[in-house]
PDB file of C-alpha atoms in Angstrom:
ATOM      1  CA  MET K  20      71.905  91.811 102.425  1.00 64.00           C
ATOM      2  CA  SER K  21      74.673  94.394 102.538  1.00 71.00           C
ATOM      3  CA  PHE K  22      77.853  93.744 100.592  1.00 78.00           C
ATOM      4  CA  VAL K  23      79.835  96.615 102.119  1.00 83.00           C
ATOM      5  CA  LEU K  24      81.655  94.357 104.566  1.00 86.00           C
ATOM      6  CA  PHE K  25      82.520  91.960 101.751  1.00 88.00           C
ATOM      7  CA  PHE K  26      84.063  94.781  99.722  1.00 86.00           C
ATOM      8  CA  CYS K  27      86.004  96.009 102.751  1.00 87.00           C
ATOM      9  CA  PHE K  28      87.168  92.499 103.607  1.00 90.00           C
ATOM     10  CA  ILE K  29      88.469  91.860 100.085  1.00 90.00           C
ATOM     11  CA  ALA K  30      90.234  95.235 100.096  1.00 88.00           C
ATOM     12  CA  LEU K  31      91.907  94.544 103.444  1.00 89.00           C
ATOM     13  CA  ALA K  32      92.669  90.890 102.711  1.00 92.00           C
ATOM     14  CA  GLY K  33      94.055  91.683  99.264  1.00 90.00           C
ATOM     15  CA  SER K  34      96.213  94.479 100.647  1.00 87.00           C
ATOM     16  CA  ALA K  35      97.462  92.233 103.446  1.00 89.00           C
ATOM     17  CA  ILE K  36      98.367  89.435 101.031  1.00 91.00           C
ATOM     18  CA  GLY K  37     100.102  91.862  98.686  1.00 87.00           C
ATOM     19  CA  GLY K  38     101.989  93.487 101.553  1.00 82.00           C
ATOM     20  CA  TYR K  39     103.076  90.145 102.987  1.00 85.00           C
ATOM     21  CA  LEU K  40     104.349  88.890  99.633  1.00 85.00           C
ATOM     22  CA  ASP K  41     106.103  92.191  99.002  1.00 80.00           C
ATOM     23  CA  ILE K  42     107.958  91.995 102.318  1.00 75.00           C
ATOM     24  CA  LYS K  43     108.793  88.298 102.016  1.00 78.00           C
ATOM     25  CA  THR K  44     109.729  88.113  98.340  1.00 76.00           C
ATOM     26  CA  SER K  45     109.927  91.778  97.212  1.00 72.00           C
ATOM     27  CA  GLU K  46     107.468  90.780  94.499  1.00 78.00           C
ATOM     28  CA  ILE K  47     103.681  90.901  94.204  1.00 83.00           C
ATOM     29  CA  PRO K  48     102.337  88.445  91.611  1.00 85.00           C
ATOM     30  CA  ASP K  49      99.952  89.942  89.044  1.00 85.00           C
ATOM     31  CA  GLU K  50      97.390  87.394  90.185  1.00 90.00           C
ATOM     32  CA  VAL K  51      96.849  89.342  93.424  1.00 90.00           C
ATOM     33  CA  PRO K  52      95.568  92.642  91.938  1.00 90.00           C
ATOM     34  CA  LEU K  53      93.826  90.714  89.163  1.00 91.00           C
ATOM     35  CA  GLY K  54      92.087  88.518  91.725  1.00 92.00           C
ATOM     36  CA  ILE K  55      90.967  91.581  93.688  1.00 91.00           C
ATOM     37  CA  CYS K  56      89.448  93.082  90.529  1.00 91.00           C
ATOM     38  CA  ILE K  57      87.635  89.880  89.564  1.00 92.00           C
ATOM     39  CA  ILE K  58      86.206  89.335  93.047  1.00 92.00           C
ATOM     40  CA  GLY K  59      85.166  92.988  93.166  1.00 89.00           C
ATOM     41  CA  ILE K  60      83.288  92.716  89.870  1.00 90.00           C
ATOM     42  CA  ILE K  61      81.573  89.529  91.057  1.00 91.00           C
ATOM     43  CA  LEU K  62      80.487  91.299  94.252  1.00 88.00           C
ATOM     44  CA  TYR K  63      79.050  94.206  92.264  1.00 87.00           C
ATOM     45  CA  ILE K  64      77.043  91.803  90.110  1.00 88.00           C
ATOM     46  CA  LEU K  65      75.758  89.902  93.151  1.00 88.00           C
ATOM     47  CA  ASP K  66      74.862  93.153  94.891  1.00 83.00           C
ATOM     48  CA  PHE K  67      72.893  94.199  91.825  1.00 85.00           C
ATOM     49  CA  LEU K  68      71.100  90.856  91.477  1.00 86.00           C
ATOM     50  CA  ILE K  69      70.273  90.426  95.173  1.00 86.00           C
ATOM     51  CA  ASN K  70      69.760  93.998  96.388  1.00 79.00           C
ATOM     52  CA  ASN K  71      68.996  95.681  93.070  1.00 80.00           C
ATOM     53  CA  ASN K  72      71.709  98.250  93.824  1.00 73.00           C
ATOM     54  CA  PRO K  73      72.942 100.003  90.683  1.00 74.00           C
ATOM     55  CA  ILE K  74      76.564  99.438  89.715  1.00 72.00           C
ATOM     56  CA  ALA K  75      78.431 102.760  89.861  1.00 74.00           C
ATOM     57  CA  ILE K  76      80.368 102.087  86.680  1.00 80.00           C
ATOM     58  CA  VAL K  77      81.498 105.684  86.166  1.00 78.00           C
ATOM     59  CA  SER K  78      82.779 105.908  89.739  1.00 80.00           C
ATOM     60  CA  ILE K  79      84.583 102.566  89.470  1.00 82.00           C
ATOM     61  CA  ILE K  80      86.300 103.514  86.217  1.00 83.00           C
ATOM     62  CA  THR K  81      87.136 107.044  87.400  1.00 82.00           C
ATOM     63  CA  ILE K  82      88.725 105.970  90.671  1.00 84.00           C
ATOM     64  CA  SER K  83      90.575 103.025  89.109  1.00 85.00           C
ATOM     65  CA  ILE K  84      92.031 105.101  86.269  1.00 87.00           C
ATOM     66  CA  PHE K  85      93.030 107.884  88.652  1.00 87.00           C
ATOM     67  CA  PHE K  86      94.685 105.400  91.007  1.00 87.00           C
ATOM     68  CA  ILE K  87      96.609 103.620  88.268  1.00 87.00           C
ATOM     69  CA  PHE K  88      97.677 106.989  86.824  1.00 89.00           C
ATOM     70  CA  ILE K  89      99.090 108.077  90.189  1.00 87.00           C
ATOM     71  CA  GLY K  90     100.598 104.638  90.705  1.00 86.00           C
ATOM     72  CA  TYR K  91     102.455 104.726  87.397  1.00 88.00           C
ATOM     73  CA  ILE K  92     103.731 108.238  88.079  1.00 88.00           C
ATOM     74  CA  PHE K  93     105.419 106.868  91.196  1.00 84.00           C
ATOM     75  CA  PHE K  94     106.595 103.871  89.166  1.00 83.00           C
ATOM     76  CA  TRP K  95     108.180 106.086  86.497  1.00 84.00           C
ATOM     77  CA  LEU K  96     109.790 108.154  89.253  1.00 78.00           C
ATOM     78  CA  ASN K  97     111.386 104.933  90.541  1.00 71.00           C
ATOM     79  CA  GLN K  98     109.549 105.183  93.854  1.00 72.00           C
ATOM     80  CA  TRP K  99     107.229 102.206  93.425  1.00 77.00           C
ATOM     81  CA  GLY K 100     107.232  98.905  91.656  1.00 77.00           C
ATOM     82  CA  GLU K 101     104.741  98.254  88.877  1.00 81.00           C
ATOM     83  CA  ALA K 102     102.884  95.817  91.121  1.00 83.00           C
ATOM     84  CA  ASP K 103     102.231  98.647  93.593  1.00 84.00           C
ATOM     85  CA  ALA K 104     100.527 100.645  90.848  1.00 86.00           C
ATOM     86  CA  LEU K 105      98.386  97.650  89.895  1.00 88.00           C
ATOM     87  CA  MET K 106      97.475  97.012  93.536  1.00 89.00           C
ATOM     88  CA  LEU K 107      96.352 100.607  93.913  1.00 87.00           C
ATOM     89  CA  ALA K 108      94.230 100.348  90.766  1.00 88.00           C
ATOM     90  CA  SER K 109      92.630  97.112  91.959  1.00 89.00           C
ATOM     91  CA  LEU K 110      91.669  98.774  95.230  1.00 87.00           C
ATOM     92  CA  GLY K 111      90.114 101.540  93.167  1.00 86.00           C
ATOM     93  CA  VAL K 112      87.707  98.959  91.776  1.00 87.00           C
ATOM     94  CA  LEU K 113      86.511  98.168  95.307  1.00 85.00           C
ATOM     95  CA  MET K 114      86.266 101.704  96.655  1.00 83.00           C
ATOM     96  CA  PRO K 115      82.717 102.499  95.421  1.00 81.00           C
ATOM     97  CA  GLY K 116      81.507  99.287  97.042  1.00 80.00           C
ATOM     98  CA  CYS K 117      83.346  99.959 100.293  1.00 76.00           C
ATOM     99  CA  PHE K 118      81.933 103.463 100.608  1.00 74.00           C
ATOM    100  CA  CYS K 119      78.476 102.852  99.134  1.00 69.00           C
ATOM    101  CA  PHE K 120      78.805 104.912  95.963  1.00 60.00           C
ATOM    102  CA  ILE K 121      75.383 104.836  94.325  1.00 52.00           C
ATOM    103  CA  GLU K 122      75.441 107.818  91.979  1.00 56.00           C
ATOM    104  CA  ASN K 123      77.585 107.716  88.865  1.00 58.00           C
ATOM    105  CA  SER K 124      79.266 111.062  89.406  1.00 66.00           C
ATOM    106  CA  PHE K 125      82.668 111.652  87.835  1.00 70.00           C
ATOM    107  CA  LEU K 126      83.354 114.711  90.003  1.00 74.00           C
ATOM    108  CA  ASP K 127      82.365 113.030  93.276  1.00 75.00           C
ATOM    109  CA  ALA K 128      84.457 109.980  92.435  1.00 75.00           C
ATOM    110  CA  PHE K 129      87.447 112.114  91.460  1.00 77.00           C
ATOM    111  CA  LEU K 130      87.276 114.182  94.657  1.00 79.00           C
ATOM    112  CA  PHE K 131      86.885 111.041  96.735  1.00 79.00           C
ATOM    113  CA  ALA K 132      89.915 109.445  95.063  1.00 81.00           C
ATOM    114  CA  ASN K 133      92.026 112.506  95.883  1.00 82.00           C
ATOM    115  CA  LYS K 134      90.963 112.562  99.529  1.00 83.00           C
ATOM    116  CA  PHE K 135      91.475 108.827  99.873  1.00 82.00           C
ATOM    117  CA  LEU K 136      94.994 108.988  98.438  1.00 83.00           C
ATOM    118  CA  ILE K 137      96.011 111.940 100.614  1.00 86.00           C
ATOM    119  CA  ILE K 138      94.843 110.170 103.771  1.00 85.00           C
ATOM    120  CA  SER K 139      96.446 106.910 102.617  1.00 81.00           C
ATOM    121  CA  PHE K 140      99.783 108.595 101.925  1.00 82.00           C
ATOM    122  CA  ILE K 141      99.757 110.276 105.334  1.00 84.00           C
ATOM    123  CA  ILE K 142      99.024 106.995 107.108  1.00 83.00           C
ATOM    124  CA  GLY K 143     101.486 105.164 104.865  1.00 79.00           C
ATOM    125  CA  SER K 144     104.229 107.690 105.603  1.00 80.00           C
ATOM    126  CA  ILE K 145     103.719 107.322 109.344  1.00 85.00           C
ATOM    127  CA  TRP K 146     103.805 103.534 109.019  1.00 82.00           C
ATOM    128  CA  ALA K 147     106.933 103.662 106.832  1.00 80.00           C
ATOM    129  CA  ILE K 148     108.731 105.824 109.388  1.00 83.00           C
ATOM    130  CA  LEU K 149     107.747 103.555 112.286  1.00 87.00           C
ATOM    131  CA  TYR K 150     108.732 100.451 110.318  1.00 82.00           C
ATOM    132  CA  SER K 151     112.086 101.977 109.381  1.00 84.00           C
ATOM    133  CA  VAL K 152     112.747 102.966 112.999  1.00 85.00           C
ATOM    134  CA  LEU K 153     112.006  99.415 114.145  1.00 87.00           C
ATOM    135  CA  ILE K 154     114.341  97.967 111.517  1.00 83.00           C
ATOM    136  CA  MET K 155     117.020 100.497 112.429  1.00 84.00           C
ATOM    137  CA  VAL K 156     116.775  99.585 116.115  1.00 85.00           C
ATOM    138  CA  LYS K 157     116.702  95.871 115.310  1.00 85.00           C
ATOM    139  CA  GLU K 158     119.849  96.134 113.198  1.00 82.00           C
ATOM    140  CA  LYS K 159     121.497  98.297 115.882  1.00 84.00           C
ATOM    141  CA  LYS K 160     122.082 101.263 113.622  1.00 85.00           C
ATOM    142  CA  THR K 161     120.589 103.922 115.889  1.00 84.00           C
ATOM    143  CA  ILE K 162     123.967 105.257 117.000  1.00 85.00           C
ATOM    144  CA  ALA K 163     125.159 105.245 113.401  1.00 85.00           C
ATOM    145  CA  PHE K 164     122.151 107.393 112.480  1.00 84.00           C
ATOM    146  CA  PHE K 165     122.953 109.996 115.135  1.00 82.00           C
ATOM    147  CA  LYS K 166     126.563 110.048 113.966  1.00 83.00           C
ATOM    148  CA  TYR K 167     125.253 110.576 110.448  1.00 82.00           C
ATOM    149  CA  LEU K 168     123.168 113.519 111.681  1.00 81.00           C
ATOM    150  CA  CYS K 169     126.172 115.112 113.370  1.00 81.00           C
ATOM    151  CA  LYS K 170     128.478 114.513 110.426  1.00 81.00           C
ATOM    152  CA  LYS K 171     128.123 117.994 108.948  1.00 80.00           C
ATOM    153  CA  GLU K 172     128.582 120.646 111.606  1.00 77.00           C
ATOM    154  CA  ILE K 173     127.270 123.512 109.484  1.00 79.00           C
ATOM    155  CA  GLU K 174     123.970 121.691 108.889  1.00 78.00           C
ATOM    156  CA  LEU K 175     123.688 120.961 112.591  1.00 79.00           C
ATOM    157  CA  ARG K 176     124.130 124.617 113.459  1.00 81.00           C
ATOM    158  CA  PHE K 177     121.390 125.677 111.062  1.00 81.00           C
ATOM    159  CA  PHE K 178     119.193 122.917 112.455  1.00 79.00           C
ATOM    160  CA  PHE K 179     119.407 124.280 116.001  1.00 81.00           C
ATOM    161  CA  VAL K 180     118.985 127.853 114.790  1.00 83.00           C
ATOM    162  CA  PHE K 181     115.652 126.962 113.213  1.00 81.00           C
ATOM    163  CA  VAL K 182     114.639 124.933 116.272  1.00 82.00           C
ATOM    164  CA  ILE K 183     115.229 127.993 118.457  1.00 84.00           C
ATOM    165  CA  LEU K 184     113.338 130.185 115.991  1.00 81.00           C
ATOM    166  CA  GLY K 185     110.550 127.632 116.052  1.00 80.00           C
ATOM    167  CA  ILE K 186     110.115 128.152 119.775  1.00 80.00           C
ATOM    168  CA  PHE K 187     109.022 131.721 119.053  1.00 80.00           C
ATOM    169  CA  PHE K 188     107.590 131.266 115.552  1.00 77.00           C
ATOM    170  CA  ALA K 189     106.016 127.839 115.157  1.00 78.00           C
ATOM    171  CA  TYR K 190     106.120 127.762 111.362  1.00 76.00           C
ATOM    172  CA  PHE K 191     109.941 127.707 111.487  1.00 79.00           C
ATOM    173  CA  LEU K 192     109.735 124.221 113.002  1.00 81.00           C
ATOM    174  CA  PHE K 193     108.769 122.880 109.589  1.00 81.00           C
ATOM    175  CA  ILE K 194     112.354 123.340 108.381  1.00 84.00           C
ATOM    176  CA  PRO K 195     114.122 121.212 111.055  1.00 81.00           C
ATOM    177  CA  MET K 196     111.325 118.626 110.849  1.00 84.00           C
ATOM    178  CA  PHE K 197     111.755 118.354 107.093  1.00 82.00           C
ATOM    179  CA  TYR K 198     115.533 118.185 107.564  1.00 83.00           C
ATOM    180  CA  LEU K 199     115.220 115.301 110.024  1.00 82.00           C
ATOM    181  CA  PHE K 200     112.832 113.467 107.735  1.00 81.00           C
ATOM    182  CA  TYR K 201     115.149 113.931 104.749  1.00 82.00           C
ATOM    183  CA  LYS K 202     118.242 112.757 106.638  1.00 84.00           C
ATOM    184  CA  PHE K 203     116.342 109.812 108.083  1.00 84.00           C
ATOM    185  CA  ALA K 204     115.085 108.807 104.637  1.00 81.00           C
ATOM    186  CA  LYS K 205     118.574 109.031 103.122  1.00 82.00           C
ATOM    187  CA  PHE K 206     120.130 107.070 105.972  1.00 84.00           C
ATOM    188  CA  THR K 207     117.579 104.269 105.899  1.00 84.00           C
ATOM    189  CA  GLU K 208     117.747 104.042 102.115  1.00 78.00           C
ATOM    190  CA  ASN K 209     121.530 103.746 102.015  1.00 78.00           C
ATOM    191  CA  ASN K 210     122.141 101.775 105.205  1.00 78.00           C
ATOM    192  CA  ILE K 211     119.066  99.592 105.664  1.00 76.00           C
ATOM    193  CA  TYR K 212     117.168  99.030 102.442  1.00 72.00           C
ATOM    194  CA  LYS K 213     120.148  98.888 100.094  1.00 71.00           C
ATOM    195  CA  LYS K 214     122.173  95.729 100.512  1.00 72.00           C
ATOM    196  CA  LYS K 215     125.064  94.172  98.680  1.00 74.00           C
ATOM    197  CA  ILE K 216     124.334  90.636  97.590  1.00 73.00           C
ATOM    198  CA  LYS K 217     126.058  88.204  95.296  1.00 72.00           C
ATOM    199  CA  THR K 218     124.854  87.940  91.729  1.00 69.00           C
ATOM    200  CA  LYS K 219     123.920  84.298  92.199  1.00 69.00           C
ATOM    201  CA  ASN K 220     121.565  85.296  95.020  1.00 70.00           C
ATOM    202  CA  LEU K 221     119.604  87.790  92.924  1.00 68.00           C
ATOM    203  CA  GLN K 222     115.893  87.090  92.695  1.00 67.00           C
ATOM    204  CA  GLU K 223     113.128  88.292  90.425  1.00 63.00           C
ATOM    205  CA  GLY K 224     111.936  91.623  91.742  1.00 61.00           C
ATOM    206  CA  ASP K 225     115.303  92.729  93.147  1.00 63.00           C
ATOM    207  CA  VAL K 226     116.179  96.270  92.133  1.00 66.00           C
ATOM    208  CA  ILE K 227     119.658  97.262  90.969  1.00 66.00           C
ATOM    209  CA  ALA K 228     120.661 100.380  92.890  1.00 63.00           C
ATOM    210  CA  GLU K 229     123.551 101.505  90.707  1.00 64.00           C
ATOM    211  CA  LYS K 230     123.986 102.185  87.028  1.00 60.00           C
ATOM    212  CA  ILE K 231     125.755  99.497  85.023  1.00 58.00           C
ATOM    213  CA  LYS K 232     126.636 101.023  81.663  1.00 59.00           C
ATOM    214  CA  LYS K 233     127.954  97.810  80.118  1.00 57.00           C
ATOM    215  CA  LEU K 234     124.630  96.078  80.724  1.00 55.00           C
ATOM    216  CA  ASN K 235     122.588  99.205  79.953  1.00 58.00           C
ATOM    217  CA  ILE K 236     121.030  99.148  83.432  1.00 56.00           C
ATOM    218  CA  ASN K 237     120.006 102.538  84.792  1.00 58.00           C
ATOM    219  CA  GLY K 238     119.403 101.446  88.360  1.00 53.00           C
ATOM    220  CA  LYS K 239     117.215 103.187  90.911  1.00 53.00           C
TER     221      LYS K 239
END
């Protein structure tokens, strides 16, 4: 009896639940990553008892620690919430089971964790851009975005210069692409994801965007 599908299902289901709660409430309860870890450990034990498959303890610990380390770096940089870091670590517990890690190899686990994160960040970035575009269109801010792009004439001139250069030298296209991505990120952050709400409507998990010296709040 193979447990691979069970590991994959828990990883996908846990991620889906966490993502749904994050979108709906901007908060992921600690019970979600904790539950993923507990179920993962139970699956490893069952896999060992039923199939006599060794538990790749070194791989589990290596990937989980690496994931939570990366997660907390993003948390300290004010890019993620703490729950995101915990979710990533909990998925690290499941990874050896999802990808049939048998050998307890620190190096193999570490290299796998790096590759997995790189691919995940690429896919996540694409999804974030698509999601932001959909929200921007839904809130009818597309025209406002193009006006924002054309706001600084000097930047626009340089943009087209590098686009023209990119026609002849492809690597120059990286500059206008990065510029568009940066402007898009700044616009969506300030005009879509940041919202003014009344103090009485604040909920647990809401992030203060500005510094409030009197309350010793740094903001993000």
